[in-house]
Short mmCIF file of C-alpha atoms in Angstrom, two decimals:
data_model
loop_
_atom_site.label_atom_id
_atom_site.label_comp_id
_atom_site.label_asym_id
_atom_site.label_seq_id
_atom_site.Cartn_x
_atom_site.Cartn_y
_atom_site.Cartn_z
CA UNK A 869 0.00 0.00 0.00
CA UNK A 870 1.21 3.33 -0.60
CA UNK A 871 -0.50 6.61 1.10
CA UNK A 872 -0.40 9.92 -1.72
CA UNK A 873 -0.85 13.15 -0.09
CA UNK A 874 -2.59 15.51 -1.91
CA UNK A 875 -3.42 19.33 -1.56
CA UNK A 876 -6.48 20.54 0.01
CA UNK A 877 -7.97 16.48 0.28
CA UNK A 878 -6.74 13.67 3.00
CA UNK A 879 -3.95 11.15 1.70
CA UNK A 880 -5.21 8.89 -0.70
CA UNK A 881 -4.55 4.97 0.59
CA UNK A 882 -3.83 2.73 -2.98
CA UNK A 883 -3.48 -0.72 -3.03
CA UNK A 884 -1.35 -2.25 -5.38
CA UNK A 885 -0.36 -5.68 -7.16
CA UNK A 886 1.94 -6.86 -9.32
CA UNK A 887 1.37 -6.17 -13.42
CA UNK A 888 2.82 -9.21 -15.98
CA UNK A 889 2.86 -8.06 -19.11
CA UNK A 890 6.54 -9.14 -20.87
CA UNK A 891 7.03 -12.56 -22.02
CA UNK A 892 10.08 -14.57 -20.77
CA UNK A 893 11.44 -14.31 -24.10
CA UNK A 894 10.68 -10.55 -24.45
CA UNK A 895 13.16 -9.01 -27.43
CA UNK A 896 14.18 -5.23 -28.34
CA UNK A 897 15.90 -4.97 -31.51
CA UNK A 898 18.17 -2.19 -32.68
CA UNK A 899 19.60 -1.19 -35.83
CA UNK A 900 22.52 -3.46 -36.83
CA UNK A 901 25.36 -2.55 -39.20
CA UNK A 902 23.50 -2.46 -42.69
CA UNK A 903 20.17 -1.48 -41.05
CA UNK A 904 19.55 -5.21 -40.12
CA UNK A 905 17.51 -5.09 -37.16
CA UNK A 906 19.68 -7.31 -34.35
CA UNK A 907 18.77 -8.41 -31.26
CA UNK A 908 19.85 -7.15 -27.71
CA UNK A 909 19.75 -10.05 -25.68
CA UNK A 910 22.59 -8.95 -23.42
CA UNK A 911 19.77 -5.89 -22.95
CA UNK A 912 17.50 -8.50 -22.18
CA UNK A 913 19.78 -9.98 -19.30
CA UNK A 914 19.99 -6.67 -18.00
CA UNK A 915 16.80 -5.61 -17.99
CA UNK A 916 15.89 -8.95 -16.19
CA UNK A 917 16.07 -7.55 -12.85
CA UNK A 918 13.29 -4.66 -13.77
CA UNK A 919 10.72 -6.61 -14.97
CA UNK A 920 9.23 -7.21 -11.89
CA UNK A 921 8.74 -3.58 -10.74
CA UNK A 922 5.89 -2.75 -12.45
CA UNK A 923 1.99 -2.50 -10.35
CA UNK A 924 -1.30 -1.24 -11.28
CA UNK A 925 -4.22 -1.37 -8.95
CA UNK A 926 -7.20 1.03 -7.36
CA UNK A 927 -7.43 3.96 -4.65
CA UNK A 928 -8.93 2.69 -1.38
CA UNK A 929 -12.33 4.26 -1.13
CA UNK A 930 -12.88 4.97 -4.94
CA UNK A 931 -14.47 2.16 -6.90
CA UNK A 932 -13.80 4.21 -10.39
CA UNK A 933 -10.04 4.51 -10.08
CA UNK A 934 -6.76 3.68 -11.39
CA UNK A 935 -3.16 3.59 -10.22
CA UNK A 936 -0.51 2.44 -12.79
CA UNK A 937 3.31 2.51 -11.17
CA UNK A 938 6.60 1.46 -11.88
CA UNK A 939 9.24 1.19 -8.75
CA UNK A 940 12.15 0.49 -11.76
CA UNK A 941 14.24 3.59 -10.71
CA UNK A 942 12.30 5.26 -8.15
CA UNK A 943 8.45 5.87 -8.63
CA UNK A 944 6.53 7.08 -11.88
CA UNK A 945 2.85 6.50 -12.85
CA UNK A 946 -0.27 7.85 -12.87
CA UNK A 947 -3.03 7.62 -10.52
CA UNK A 948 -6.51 8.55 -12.13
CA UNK A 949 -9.95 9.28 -9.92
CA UNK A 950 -13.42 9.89 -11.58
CA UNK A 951 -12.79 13.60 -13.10
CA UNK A 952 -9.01 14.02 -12.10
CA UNK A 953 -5.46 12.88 -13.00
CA UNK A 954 -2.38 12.70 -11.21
CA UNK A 955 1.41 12.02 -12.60
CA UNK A 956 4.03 10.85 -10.29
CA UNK A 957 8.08 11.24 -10.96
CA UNK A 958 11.12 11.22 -9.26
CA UNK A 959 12.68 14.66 -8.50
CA UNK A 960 16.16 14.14 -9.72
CA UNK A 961 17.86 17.16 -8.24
CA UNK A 962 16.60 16.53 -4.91
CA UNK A 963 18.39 15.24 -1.85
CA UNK A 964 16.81 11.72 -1.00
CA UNK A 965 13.58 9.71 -2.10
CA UNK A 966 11.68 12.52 -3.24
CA UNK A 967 9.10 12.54 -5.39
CA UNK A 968 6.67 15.39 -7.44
CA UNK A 969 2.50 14.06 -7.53
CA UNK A 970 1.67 16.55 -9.78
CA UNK A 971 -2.22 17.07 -11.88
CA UNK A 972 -2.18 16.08 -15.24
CA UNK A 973 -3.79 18.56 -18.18
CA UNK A 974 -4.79 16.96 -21.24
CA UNK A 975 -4.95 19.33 -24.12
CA UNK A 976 -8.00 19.07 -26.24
CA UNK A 977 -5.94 18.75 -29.00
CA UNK A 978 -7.45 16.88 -32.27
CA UNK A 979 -7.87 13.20 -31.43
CA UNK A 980 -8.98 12.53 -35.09
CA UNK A 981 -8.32 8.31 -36.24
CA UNK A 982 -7.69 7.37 -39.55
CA UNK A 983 -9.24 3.67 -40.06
CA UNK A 984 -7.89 1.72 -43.10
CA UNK A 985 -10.24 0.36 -45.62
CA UNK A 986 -13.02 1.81 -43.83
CA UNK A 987 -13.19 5.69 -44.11
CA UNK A 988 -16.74 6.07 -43.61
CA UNK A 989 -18.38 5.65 -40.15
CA UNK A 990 -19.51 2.05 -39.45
CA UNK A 991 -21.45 0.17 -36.75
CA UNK A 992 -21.87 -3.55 -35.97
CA UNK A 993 -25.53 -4.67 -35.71
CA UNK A 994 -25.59 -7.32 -32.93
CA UNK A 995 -28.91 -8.90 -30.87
CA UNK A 996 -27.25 -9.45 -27.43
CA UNK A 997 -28.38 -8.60 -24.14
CA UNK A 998 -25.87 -6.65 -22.33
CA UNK A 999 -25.31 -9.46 -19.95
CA UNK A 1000 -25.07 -12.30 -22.43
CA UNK A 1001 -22.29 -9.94 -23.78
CA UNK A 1002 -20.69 -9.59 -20.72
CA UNK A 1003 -20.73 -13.66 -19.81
CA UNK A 1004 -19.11 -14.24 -23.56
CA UNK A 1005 -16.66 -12.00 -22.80
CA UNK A 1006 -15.35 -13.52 -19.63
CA UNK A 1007 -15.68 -17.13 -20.98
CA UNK A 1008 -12.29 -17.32 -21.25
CA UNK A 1009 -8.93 -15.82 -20.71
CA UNK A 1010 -7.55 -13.74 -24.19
CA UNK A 1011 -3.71 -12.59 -25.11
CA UNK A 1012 -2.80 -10.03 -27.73
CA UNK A 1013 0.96 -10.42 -28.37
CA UNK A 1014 2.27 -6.83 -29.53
CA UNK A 1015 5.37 -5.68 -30.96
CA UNK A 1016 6.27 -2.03 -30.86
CA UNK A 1017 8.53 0.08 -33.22
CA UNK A 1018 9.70 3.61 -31.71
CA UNK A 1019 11.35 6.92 -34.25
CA UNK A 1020 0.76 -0.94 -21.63
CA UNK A 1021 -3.07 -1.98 -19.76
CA UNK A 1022 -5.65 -1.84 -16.97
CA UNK A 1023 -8.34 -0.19 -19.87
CA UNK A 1024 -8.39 -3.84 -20.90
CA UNK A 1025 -9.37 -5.70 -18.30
CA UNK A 1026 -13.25 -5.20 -18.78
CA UNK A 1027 -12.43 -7.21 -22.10
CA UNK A 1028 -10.77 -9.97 -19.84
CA UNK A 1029 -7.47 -9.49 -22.40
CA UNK A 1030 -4.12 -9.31 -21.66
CA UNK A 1031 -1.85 -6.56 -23.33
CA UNK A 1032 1.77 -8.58 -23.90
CA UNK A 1033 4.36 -6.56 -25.13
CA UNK A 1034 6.51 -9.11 -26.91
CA UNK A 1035 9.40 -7.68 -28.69
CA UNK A 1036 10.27 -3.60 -29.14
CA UNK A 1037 12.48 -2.29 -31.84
CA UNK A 1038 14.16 0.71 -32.09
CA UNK A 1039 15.79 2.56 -35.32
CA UNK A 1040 18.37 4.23 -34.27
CA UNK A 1041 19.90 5.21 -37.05
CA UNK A 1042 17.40 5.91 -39.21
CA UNK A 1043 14.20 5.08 -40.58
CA UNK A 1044 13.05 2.03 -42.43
CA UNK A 1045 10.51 3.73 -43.79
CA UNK A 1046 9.70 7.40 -44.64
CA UNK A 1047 7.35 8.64 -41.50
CA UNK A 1048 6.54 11.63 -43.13
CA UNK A 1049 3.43 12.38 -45.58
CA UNK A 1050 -0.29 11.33 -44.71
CA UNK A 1051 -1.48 8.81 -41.76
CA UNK A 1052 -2.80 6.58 -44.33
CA UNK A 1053 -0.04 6.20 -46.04
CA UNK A 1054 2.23 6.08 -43.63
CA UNK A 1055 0.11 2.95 -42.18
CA UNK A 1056 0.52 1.12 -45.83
CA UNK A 1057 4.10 1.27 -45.23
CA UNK A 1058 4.28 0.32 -42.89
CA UNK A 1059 2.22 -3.00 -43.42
CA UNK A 1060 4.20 -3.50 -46.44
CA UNK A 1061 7.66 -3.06 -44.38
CA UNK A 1062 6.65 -5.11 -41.44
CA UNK A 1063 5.34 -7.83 -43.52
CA UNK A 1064 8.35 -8.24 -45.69
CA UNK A 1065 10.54 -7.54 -42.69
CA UNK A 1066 8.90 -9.46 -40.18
CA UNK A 1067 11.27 -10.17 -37.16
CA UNK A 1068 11.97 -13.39 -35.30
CA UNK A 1069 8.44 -14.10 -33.91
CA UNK A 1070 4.94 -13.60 -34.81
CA UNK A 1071 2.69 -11.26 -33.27
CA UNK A 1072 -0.38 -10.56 -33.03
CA UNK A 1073 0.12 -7.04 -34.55
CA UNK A 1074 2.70 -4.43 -34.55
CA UNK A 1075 2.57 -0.50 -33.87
CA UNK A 1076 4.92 2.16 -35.49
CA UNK A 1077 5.17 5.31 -32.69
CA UNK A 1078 6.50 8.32 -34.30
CA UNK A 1079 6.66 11.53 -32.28
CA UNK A 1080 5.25 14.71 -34.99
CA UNK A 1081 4.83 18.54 -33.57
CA UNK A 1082 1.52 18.67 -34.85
CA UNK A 1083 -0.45 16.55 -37.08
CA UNK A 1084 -4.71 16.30 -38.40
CA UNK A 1085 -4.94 12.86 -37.69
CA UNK A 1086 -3.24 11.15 -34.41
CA UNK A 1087 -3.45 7.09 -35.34
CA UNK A 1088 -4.33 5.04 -37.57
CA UNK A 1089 -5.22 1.12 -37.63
CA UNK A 1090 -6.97 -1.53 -39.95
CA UNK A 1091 -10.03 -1.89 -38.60
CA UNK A 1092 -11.56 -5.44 -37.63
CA UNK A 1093 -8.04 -7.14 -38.93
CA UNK A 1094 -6.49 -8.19 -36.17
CA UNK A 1095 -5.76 -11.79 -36.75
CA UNK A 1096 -5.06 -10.99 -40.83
CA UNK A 1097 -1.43 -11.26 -40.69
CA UNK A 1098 -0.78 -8.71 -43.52
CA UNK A 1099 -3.57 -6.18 -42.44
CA UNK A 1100 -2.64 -6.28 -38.84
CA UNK A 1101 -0.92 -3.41 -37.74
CA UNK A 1102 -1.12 0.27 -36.75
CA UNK A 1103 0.47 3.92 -36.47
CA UNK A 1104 0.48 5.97 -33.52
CA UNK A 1105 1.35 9.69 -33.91
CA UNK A 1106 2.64 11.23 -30.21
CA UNK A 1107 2.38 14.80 -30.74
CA UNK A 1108 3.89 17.84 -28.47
CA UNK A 1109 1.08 18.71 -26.64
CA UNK A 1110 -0.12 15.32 -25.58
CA UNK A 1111 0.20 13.90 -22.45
CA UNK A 1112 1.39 10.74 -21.76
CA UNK A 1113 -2.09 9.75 -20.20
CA UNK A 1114 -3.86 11.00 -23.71
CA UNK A 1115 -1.43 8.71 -25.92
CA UNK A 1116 -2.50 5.76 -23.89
CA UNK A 1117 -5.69 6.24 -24.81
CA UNK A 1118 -5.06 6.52 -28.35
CA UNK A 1119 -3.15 3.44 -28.81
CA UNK A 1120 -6.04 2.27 -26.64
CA UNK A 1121 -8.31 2.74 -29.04
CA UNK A 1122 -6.43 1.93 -32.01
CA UNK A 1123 -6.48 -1.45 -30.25
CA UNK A 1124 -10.43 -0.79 -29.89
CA UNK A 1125 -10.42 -0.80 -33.85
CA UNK A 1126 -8.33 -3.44 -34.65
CA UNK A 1127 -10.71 -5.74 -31.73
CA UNK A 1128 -13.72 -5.24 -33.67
CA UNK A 1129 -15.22 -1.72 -31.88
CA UNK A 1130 -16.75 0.90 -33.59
CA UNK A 1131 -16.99 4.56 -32.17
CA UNK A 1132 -19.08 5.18 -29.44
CA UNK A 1133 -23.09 6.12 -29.83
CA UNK A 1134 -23.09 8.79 -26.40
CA UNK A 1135 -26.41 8.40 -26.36
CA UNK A 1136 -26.78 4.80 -25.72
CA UNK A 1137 -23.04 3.54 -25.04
CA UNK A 1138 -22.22 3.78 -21.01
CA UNK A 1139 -18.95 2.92 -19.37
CA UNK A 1140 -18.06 3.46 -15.41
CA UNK A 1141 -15.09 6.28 -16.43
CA UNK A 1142 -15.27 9.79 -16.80
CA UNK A 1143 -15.08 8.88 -20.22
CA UNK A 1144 -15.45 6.03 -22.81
CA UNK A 1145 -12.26 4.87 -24.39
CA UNK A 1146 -14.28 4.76 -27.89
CA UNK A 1147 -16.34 8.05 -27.49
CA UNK A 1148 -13.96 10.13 -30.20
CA UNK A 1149 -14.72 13.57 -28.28
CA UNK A 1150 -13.51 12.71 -24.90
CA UNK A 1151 -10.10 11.61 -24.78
CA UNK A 1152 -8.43 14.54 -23.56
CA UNK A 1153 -10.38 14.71 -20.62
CA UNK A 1154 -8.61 13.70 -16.92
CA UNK A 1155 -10.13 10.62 -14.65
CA UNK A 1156 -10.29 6.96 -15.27
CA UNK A 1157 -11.28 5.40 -19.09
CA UNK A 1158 -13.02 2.15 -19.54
CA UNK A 1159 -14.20 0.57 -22.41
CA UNK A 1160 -18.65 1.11 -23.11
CA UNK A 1161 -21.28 -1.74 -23.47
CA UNK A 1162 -21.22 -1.17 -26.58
CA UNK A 1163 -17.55 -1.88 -27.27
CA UNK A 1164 -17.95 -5.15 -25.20
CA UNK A 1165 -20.51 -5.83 -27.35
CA UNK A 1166 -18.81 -5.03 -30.33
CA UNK A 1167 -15.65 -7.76 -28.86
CA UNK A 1168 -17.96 -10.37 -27.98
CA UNK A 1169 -19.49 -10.17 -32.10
CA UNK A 1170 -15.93 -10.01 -33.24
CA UNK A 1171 -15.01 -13.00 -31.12
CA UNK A 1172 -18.28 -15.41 -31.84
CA UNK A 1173 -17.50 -14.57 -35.79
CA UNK A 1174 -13.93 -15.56 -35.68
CA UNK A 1175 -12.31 -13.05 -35.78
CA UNK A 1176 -10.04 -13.67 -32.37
CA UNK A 1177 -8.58 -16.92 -32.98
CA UNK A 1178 -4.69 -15.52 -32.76
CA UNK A 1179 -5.65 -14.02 -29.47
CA UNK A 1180 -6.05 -17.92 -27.77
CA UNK A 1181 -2.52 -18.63 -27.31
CA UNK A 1182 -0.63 -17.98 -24.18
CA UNK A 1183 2.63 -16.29 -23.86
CA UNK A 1184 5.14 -18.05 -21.71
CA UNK A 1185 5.83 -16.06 -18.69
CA UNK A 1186 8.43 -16.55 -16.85
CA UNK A 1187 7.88 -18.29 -13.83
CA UNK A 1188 8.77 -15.43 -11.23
CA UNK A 1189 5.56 -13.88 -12.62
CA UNK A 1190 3.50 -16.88 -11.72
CA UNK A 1191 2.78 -16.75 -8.21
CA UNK A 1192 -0.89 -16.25 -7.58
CA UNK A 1193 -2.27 -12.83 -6.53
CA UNK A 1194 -5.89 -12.82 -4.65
CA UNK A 1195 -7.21 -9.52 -5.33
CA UNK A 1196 -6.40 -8.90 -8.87
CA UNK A 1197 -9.57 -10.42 -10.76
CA UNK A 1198 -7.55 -13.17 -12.29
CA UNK A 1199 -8.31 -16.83 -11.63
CA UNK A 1200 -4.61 -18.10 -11.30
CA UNK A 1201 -3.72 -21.77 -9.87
CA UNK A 1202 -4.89 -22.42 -6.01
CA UNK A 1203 -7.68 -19.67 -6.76
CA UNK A 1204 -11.28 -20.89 -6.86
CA UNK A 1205 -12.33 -17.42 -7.70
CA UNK A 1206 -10.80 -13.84 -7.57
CA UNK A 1207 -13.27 -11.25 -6.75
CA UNK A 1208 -10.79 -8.34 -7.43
CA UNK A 1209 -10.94 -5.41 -4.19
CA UNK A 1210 -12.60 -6.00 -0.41
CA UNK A 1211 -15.08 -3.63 -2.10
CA UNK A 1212 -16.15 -6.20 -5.38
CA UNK A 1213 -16.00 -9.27 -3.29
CA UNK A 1214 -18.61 -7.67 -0.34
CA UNK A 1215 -21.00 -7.39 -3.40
CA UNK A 1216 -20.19 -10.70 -5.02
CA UNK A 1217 -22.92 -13.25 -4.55
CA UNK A 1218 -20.26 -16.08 -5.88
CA UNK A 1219 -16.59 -15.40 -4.31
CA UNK A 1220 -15.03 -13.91 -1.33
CA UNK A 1221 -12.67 -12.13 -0.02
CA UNK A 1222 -10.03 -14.84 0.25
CA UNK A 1223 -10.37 -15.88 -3.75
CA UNK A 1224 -12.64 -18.99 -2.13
CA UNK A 1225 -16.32 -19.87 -3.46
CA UNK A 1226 -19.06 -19.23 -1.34
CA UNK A 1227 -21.10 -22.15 0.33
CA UNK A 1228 -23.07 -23.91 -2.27
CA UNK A 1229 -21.94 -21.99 -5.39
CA UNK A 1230 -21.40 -24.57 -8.06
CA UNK A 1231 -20.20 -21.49 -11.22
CA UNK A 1232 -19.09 -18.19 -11.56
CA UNK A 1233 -20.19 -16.98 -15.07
CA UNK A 1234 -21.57 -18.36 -18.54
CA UNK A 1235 -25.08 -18.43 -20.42
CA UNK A 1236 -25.76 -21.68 -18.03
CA UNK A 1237 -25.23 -19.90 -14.94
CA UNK A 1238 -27.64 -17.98 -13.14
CA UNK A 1239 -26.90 -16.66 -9.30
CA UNK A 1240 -23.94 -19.40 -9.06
CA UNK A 1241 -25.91 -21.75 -10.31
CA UNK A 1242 -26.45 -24.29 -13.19
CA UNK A 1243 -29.60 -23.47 -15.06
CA UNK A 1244 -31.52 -26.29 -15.62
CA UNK A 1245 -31.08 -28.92 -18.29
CA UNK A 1246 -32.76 -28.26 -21.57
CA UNK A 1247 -32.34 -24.33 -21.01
CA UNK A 1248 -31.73 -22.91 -24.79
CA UNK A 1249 -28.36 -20.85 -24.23
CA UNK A 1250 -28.03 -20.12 -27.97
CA UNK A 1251 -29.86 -19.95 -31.31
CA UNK A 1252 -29.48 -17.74 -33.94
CA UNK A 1253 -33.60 -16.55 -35.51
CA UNK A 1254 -31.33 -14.33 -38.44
CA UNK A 1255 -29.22 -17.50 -39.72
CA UNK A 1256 -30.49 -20.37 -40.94
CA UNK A 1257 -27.08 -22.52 -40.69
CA UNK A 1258 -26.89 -22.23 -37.41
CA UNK A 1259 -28.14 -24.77 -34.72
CA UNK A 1260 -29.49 -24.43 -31.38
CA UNK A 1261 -27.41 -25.33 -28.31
CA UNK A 1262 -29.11 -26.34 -25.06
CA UNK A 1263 -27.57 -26.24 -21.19
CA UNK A 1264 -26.57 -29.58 -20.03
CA UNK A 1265 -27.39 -28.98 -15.74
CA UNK A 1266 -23.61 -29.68 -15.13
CA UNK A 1267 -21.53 -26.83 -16.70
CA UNK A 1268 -22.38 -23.26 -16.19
CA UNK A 1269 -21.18 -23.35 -19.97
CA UNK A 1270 -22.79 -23.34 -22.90
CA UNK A 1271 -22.74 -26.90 -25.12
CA UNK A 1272 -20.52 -26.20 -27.73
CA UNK A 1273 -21.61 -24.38 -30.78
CA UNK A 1274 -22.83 -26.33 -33.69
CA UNK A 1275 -23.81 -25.21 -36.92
CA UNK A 1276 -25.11 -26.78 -40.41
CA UNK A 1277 -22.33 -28.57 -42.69
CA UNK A 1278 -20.51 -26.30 -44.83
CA UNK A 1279 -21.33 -26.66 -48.31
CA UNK A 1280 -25.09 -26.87 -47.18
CA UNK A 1281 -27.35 -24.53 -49.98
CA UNK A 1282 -29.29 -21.83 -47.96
CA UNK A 1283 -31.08 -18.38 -48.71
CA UNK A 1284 -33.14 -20.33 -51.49
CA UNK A 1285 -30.35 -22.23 -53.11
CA UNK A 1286 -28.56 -18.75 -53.39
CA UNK A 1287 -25.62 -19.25 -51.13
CA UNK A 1288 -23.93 -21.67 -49.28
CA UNK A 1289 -23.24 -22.41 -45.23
CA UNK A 1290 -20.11 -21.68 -43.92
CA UNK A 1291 -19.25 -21.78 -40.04
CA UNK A 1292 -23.25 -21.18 -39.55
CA UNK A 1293 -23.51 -18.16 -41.47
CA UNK A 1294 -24.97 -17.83 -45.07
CA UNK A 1295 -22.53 -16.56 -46.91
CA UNK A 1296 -24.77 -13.59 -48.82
CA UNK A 1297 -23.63 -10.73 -50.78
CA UNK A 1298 -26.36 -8.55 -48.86
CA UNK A 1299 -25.27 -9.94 -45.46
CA UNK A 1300 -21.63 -9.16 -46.02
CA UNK A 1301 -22.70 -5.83 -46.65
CA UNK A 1302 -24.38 -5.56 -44.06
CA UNK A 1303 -22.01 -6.66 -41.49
CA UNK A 1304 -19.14 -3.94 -43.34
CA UNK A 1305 -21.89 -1.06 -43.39
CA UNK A 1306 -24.91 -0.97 -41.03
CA UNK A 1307 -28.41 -2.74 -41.64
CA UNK A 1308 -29.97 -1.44 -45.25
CA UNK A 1309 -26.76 -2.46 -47.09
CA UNK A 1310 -27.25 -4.14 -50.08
CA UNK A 1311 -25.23 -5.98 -52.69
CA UNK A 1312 -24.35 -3.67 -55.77
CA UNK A 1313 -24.84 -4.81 -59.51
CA UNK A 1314 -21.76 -6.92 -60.90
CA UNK A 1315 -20.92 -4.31 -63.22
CA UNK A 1316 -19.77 -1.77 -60.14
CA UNK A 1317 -17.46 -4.47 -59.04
CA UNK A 1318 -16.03 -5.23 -62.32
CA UNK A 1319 -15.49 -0.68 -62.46
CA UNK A 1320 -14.19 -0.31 -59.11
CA UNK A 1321 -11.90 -3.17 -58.55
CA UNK A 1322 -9.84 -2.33 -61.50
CA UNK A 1323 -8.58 0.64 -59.80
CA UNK A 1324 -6.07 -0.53 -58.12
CA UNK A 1325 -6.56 2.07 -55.48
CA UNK A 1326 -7.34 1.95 -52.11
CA UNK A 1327 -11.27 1.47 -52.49
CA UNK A 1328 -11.42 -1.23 -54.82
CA UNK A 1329 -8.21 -3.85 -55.46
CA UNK A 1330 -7.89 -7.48 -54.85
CA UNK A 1331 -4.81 -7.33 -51.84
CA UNK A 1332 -1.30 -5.40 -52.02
CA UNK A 1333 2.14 -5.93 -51.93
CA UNK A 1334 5.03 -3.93 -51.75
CA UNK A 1335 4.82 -3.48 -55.32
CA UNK A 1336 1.41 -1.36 -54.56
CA UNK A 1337 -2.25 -2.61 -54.61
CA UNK A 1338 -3.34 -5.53 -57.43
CA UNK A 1339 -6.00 -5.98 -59.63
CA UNK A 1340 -8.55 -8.24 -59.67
CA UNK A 1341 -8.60 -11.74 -61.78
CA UNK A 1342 -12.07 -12.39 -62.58
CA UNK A 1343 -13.20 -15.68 -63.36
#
């Protein structure tokens, strides 16, 4: 616990635990002789020592709060309460341990994202109740594996998914690429560079961080691509007058993009933070960000379609990290349950205090659980009235879990012999559409497809390369 005294207000009490998020076999990569990128794994020996000095946790008293810290070289962080934000930093002139809390001013500087291959606004049309999104969401444990280039998060954990930086390169010498010019086309070339120049492992996606005095658009990301191996990547754009607090957010929500989410609706997204990490007009103010319903929504849809299968795989950690932690709403081995703060776990009906079930729960969370416990057999737990290639899935009485989800053999005709099944959707033109741009969407004629693909611009081509975008081979 550390105590934060602050003007005009009674110390602040935080409680903190221990943050994971480098692999054992975490990289950084500078420029080699040649411009080869090489890696520093006498850096990595050294920096061994540090990785366990990172905490993030909550301020005692304040269920909307945030306190992010690293004790690597004395203390630096930020603590965030419901409208306010505070930086911490080591004083290095000073005599002793002394340290400067200090309030943190976000500029409303333009926040403005550039989202590849999807310039016009879009929205996901999904028929979930907001707590069957919530239960899909926590099913199971997620890891995005990141790799940064240069010229972390607790805003996650709504999403149960864990941030891993894996590798971080740095040019030193110079660029790869040009980082000048336009967002968007600083993003292509950077997917062209990083997939021809792809270093030793493969993550889930890489981000290029280049520092500009001023610039109309701050990011930019392929939306909805995360596990496309070509398409998944992004640019972040750190400009003077942003705070360090404000760039978090940004990459944040570049994430957001690349996850699935669309931009906030403030009329009927919510979120428990002064501000919605998805709600464009927001980020500069202070206080705690959390992700909306609606983006949670927006995850679970991008999840049941697919679209997360590169996010099941575990990172190795090494095994200093591994000791459990009650109190930091991860299930980790010896734990029953972990109800997260003394505050959570007095209002959970399921866990307690000491990570332990309550007497006569039998689950914690799923479509088959209801107030800890198993719905009764034959309970429908999903179906699917819009598609008719999927199946219905029933609760079995024993697993708070739904049956696993079944759908009509690929191949099968559907839509009036128009289409065909595949992983219980039928695959229509108008349905694809629809799921790119909003309910009403329609299929064009074949003669706009035949026009526009030819371009060989960035609205109509059939992929890209480094030699530029390609046409299409019809058949």
């Amino acid at each position: 616990h550390h105590v934060w005294p602050l003007s005009n207000a009674k110390g602040l009490t935080s409680g903190l635990y221990r943050r994971v998020f480098l692999p054992e076999d975490f990289r950084i990569y500078t420029d080699g002789r040649g411009g080869l990128a090489k890696s520093e794994l006498p850096l990595i020996r050294l920096y061994s020592f540090q990785r366990d000095c990172f905490y993030e946790g909550y301020v005692e008293g304040f269920p909307v709060s945030l306190v992010a810290l690293s004790t690597c070289s004395g203390l630096s962080g930020i603590l965030q309460l419901m409208n306010a934000s505070y930086g911490i930093k080591p004083l290095e002139a000073a005599a002793g341990y002394q340290h400067l809390l200090y309030p943190m001013w976000n500029e409303n500087i333009k926040t403005r994202l550039f989202i590849e291959n999807s310039s016009l606004a879009w929205t996901v049309e999904v028929s979930l109740e907001p707590e069957d999104s919530k239960q899909a969401v926590h099913r199971s444990s997620w890891y995005l594996e990141m790799h940064a280039v240069l010229d972390k998060s607790l805003m996650f954990a709504r999403l149960n998914l864990t941030i891993v930086l894996s590798s971080l390169e740095l040019w030193t010498e110079k660029n790869k690429i040009p980082t000048t010019g336009d967002v968007e086309e600083l993003l292509q070339r950077f997917l062209q560079w990083k997939n021809v120049h792809r270093v030793l492992r493969l993550q889930d996606i890489t981000f290029l961080f280049v520092y500009r005095e001023q610039s109309h658009y701050v990011g930019a990301s392929s939306a909805k691509k995360l596990c496309l191996k070509n398409n998944a990547g992004g640019v972040a754009l750190y400009q003077r007058a942003m705070t360090l607090e404000a760039f978090a957010v940004v990459v944040a929500r570049l994430l957001g993009l690349s996850l699935g989410m669309a931009y906030d609706d403030p009329g009927s997204c919510h979120c428990a933070g002064a501000a919605c990490i998805m709600q464009a007009s927001l980020v500069h103010l202070a206080g705690v960000k959390a992700f909306s319903s609606c983006s949670i929504r927006d995850f679970q849809h991008f999840l049941a379609t697919g679209g997360g299968q590169c996010l099941l795989n575990r990172p190795a950690m090494d095994t200093a990290y591994k000791a459990p932690v009650c109190g930091n709403k991860v299930v980790e081995p010896g734990e029953a349950c972990d109800c997260g703060t003394t505050e959570e776990c007095q209002r959970d009906p399921c866990c307690t205090i000491g990570c332990k079930l309550r007497r006569g729960v039998q689950c914690l969370s799923g479509p088959c659980c209801r107030k800890c416990k198993f719905v009764k057999k034959g309970t429908l737990c999903r179906s699917s009235s819009e598609d008719e290639c999927e199946l219905k899935e029933y609760c079995n009485g024993t697993s708070g879990e739904c049956t696993p989800d079944l759908w009509v053999m690929d191949g099968h005709p559907c839509s009036r012999n128009t289409a065909f099944c595949y992983q219980g959707v039928c695959q229509t033109a108008n349905k694809q559409c629809q799921k790119v741009f909003g309910r009403g969407a329609k299929n064009g004629p074949l003669a706009c497809y035949e026009e526009i693909n030819s371009q060989r611009d960035r609205m109509g081509h059939c992929g890209s390369n480094r030699h530029g975008y390609q046409h299409c081979a019809w058949k």
